[in-house]
XYZ file of N, CA, C and O in Angstrom:
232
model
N -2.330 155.149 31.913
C -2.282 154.343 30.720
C -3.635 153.661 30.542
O -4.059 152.899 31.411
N -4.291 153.914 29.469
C -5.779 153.390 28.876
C -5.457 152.446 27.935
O -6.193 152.755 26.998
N -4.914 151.629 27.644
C -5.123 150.396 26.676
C -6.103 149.426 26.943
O -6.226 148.670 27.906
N -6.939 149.609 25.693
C -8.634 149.124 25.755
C -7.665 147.547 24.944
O -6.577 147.430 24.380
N -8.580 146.767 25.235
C -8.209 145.535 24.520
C -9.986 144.671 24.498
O -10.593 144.565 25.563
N -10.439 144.280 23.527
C -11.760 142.977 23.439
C -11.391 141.990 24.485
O -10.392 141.297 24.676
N -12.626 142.168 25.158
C -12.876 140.683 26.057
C -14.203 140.069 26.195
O -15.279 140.654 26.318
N -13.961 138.734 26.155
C -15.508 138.255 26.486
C -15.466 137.343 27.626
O -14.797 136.317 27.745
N -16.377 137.939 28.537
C -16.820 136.767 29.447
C -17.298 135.601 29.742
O -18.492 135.422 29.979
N -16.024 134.276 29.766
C -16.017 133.365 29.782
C -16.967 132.352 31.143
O -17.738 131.398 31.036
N -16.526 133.001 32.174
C -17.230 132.473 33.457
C -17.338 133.796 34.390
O -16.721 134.861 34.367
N -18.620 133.174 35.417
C -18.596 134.377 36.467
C -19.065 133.271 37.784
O -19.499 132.125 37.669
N -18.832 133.983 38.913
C -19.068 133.153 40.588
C -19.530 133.650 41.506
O -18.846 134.617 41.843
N -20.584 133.458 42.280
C -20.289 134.238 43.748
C -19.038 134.297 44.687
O -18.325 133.419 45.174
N -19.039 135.570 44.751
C -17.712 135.236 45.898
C -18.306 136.722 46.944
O -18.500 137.840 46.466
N -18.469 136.412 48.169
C -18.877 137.238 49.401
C -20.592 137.762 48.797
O -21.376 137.185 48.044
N -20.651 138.625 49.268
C -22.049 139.264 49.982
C -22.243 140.300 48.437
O -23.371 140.779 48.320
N -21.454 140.569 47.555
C -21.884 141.804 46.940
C -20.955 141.725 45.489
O -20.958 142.576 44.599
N -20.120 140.387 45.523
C -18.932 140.538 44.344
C -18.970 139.367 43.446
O -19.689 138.432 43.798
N -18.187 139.253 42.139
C -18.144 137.503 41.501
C -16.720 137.739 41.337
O -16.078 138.788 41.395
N -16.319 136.381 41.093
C -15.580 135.832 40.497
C -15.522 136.178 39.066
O -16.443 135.542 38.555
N -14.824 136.962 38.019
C -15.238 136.590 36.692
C -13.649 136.262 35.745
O -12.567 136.843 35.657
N -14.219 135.078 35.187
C -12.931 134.957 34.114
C -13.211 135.759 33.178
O -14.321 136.269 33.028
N -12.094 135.974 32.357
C -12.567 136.582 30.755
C -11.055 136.341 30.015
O -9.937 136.221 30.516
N -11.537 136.324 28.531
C -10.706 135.985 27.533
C -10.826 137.164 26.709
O -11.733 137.606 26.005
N -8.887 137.808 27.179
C -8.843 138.944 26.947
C -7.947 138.430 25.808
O -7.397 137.330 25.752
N -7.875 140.077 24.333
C -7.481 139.574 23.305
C -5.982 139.557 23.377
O -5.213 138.766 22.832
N -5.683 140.701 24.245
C -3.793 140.741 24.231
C -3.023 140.343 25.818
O -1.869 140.391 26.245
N -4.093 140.019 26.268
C -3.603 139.216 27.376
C -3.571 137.912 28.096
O -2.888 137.563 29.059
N -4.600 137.184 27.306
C -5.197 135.572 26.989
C -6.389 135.514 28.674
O -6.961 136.483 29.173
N -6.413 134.382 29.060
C -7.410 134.087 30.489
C -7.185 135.193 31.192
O -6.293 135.983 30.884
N -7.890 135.337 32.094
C -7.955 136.432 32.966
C -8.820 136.327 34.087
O -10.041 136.298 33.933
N -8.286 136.269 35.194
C -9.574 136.120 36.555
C -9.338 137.719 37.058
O -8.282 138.350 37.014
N -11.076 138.319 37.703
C -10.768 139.295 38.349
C -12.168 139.325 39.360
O -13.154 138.633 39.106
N -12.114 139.924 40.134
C -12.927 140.066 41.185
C -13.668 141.679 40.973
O -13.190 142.784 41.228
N -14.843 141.353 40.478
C -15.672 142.612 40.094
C -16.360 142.665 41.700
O -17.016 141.787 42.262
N -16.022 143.801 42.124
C -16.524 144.428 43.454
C -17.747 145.167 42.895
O -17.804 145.898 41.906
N -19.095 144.668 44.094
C -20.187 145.659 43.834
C -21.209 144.758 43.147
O -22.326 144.720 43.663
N -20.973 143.994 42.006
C -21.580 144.109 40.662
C -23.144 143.148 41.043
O -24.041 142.694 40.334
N -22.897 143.152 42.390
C -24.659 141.764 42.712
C -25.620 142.616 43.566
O -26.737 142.278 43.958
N -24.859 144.006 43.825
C -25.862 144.844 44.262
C -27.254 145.240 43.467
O -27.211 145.426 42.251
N -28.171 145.330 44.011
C -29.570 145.605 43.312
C -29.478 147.092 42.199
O -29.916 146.937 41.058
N -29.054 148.117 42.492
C -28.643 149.081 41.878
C -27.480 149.137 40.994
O -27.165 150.232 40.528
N -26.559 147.715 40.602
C -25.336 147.600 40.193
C -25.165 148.278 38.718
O -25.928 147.764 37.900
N -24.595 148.991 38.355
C -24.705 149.398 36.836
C -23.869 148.218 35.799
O -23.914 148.314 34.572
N -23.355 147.464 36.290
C -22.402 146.470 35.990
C -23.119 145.309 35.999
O -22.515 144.452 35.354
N -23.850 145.027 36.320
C -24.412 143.439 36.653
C -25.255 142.721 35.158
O -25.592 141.581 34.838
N -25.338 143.921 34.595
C -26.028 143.083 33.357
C -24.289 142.298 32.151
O -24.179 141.445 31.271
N -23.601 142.982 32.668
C -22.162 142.334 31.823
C -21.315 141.353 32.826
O -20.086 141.287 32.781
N -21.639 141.051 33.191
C -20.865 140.253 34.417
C -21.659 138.587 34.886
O -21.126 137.539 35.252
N -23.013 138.921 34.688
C -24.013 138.107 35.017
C -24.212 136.906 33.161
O -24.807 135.828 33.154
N -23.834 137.264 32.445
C -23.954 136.777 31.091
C -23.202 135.989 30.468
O -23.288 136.012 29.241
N -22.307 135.120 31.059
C -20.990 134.250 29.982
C -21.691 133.799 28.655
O -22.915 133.676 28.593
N -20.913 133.576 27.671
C -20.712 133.493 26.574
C -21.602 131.502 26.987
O -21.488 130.790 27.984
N -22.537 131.247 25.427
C -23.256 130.166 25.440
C -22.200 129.186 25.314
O -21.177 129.250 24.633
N -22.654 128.178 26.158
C -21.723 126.896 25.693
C -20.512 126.870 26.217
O -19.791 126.001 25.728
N -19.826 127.817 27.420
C -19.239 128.144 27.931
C -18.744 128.002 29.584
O -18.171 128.773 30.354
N -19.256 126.655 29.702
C -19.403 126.181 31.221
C -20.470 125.381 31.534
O -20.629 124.989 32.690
């Protein structure tokens, strides 16, 4: 099951050696915490969306 839904990233955290913390405000599911594995690695393909919360936002 693929149900795409809009989200924007509200907050993000360090958490361990290589991962964040990230909230996001999803459209059909409201707050949302998840633990993006990987994404602080130097090679991360992910780190430019994860690293960016929304202005005014924390």
């Amino acid at each position: 099951m693929n149900d795409l839904s809009a989200a924007w990233l509200l907050h993000s955290r360090p958490y361990k050696e290589r991962s964040v913390i990230a909230e996001f405000l999803v459209e059909d599911y409201g707050r949302l915490a998840m633990v993006v594995r990987g994404v602080r690695q130097a090679k991360s393909r992910t780190a430019p969306l994860c690293c960016n919360p929304l202005p005014g936002s924390g």
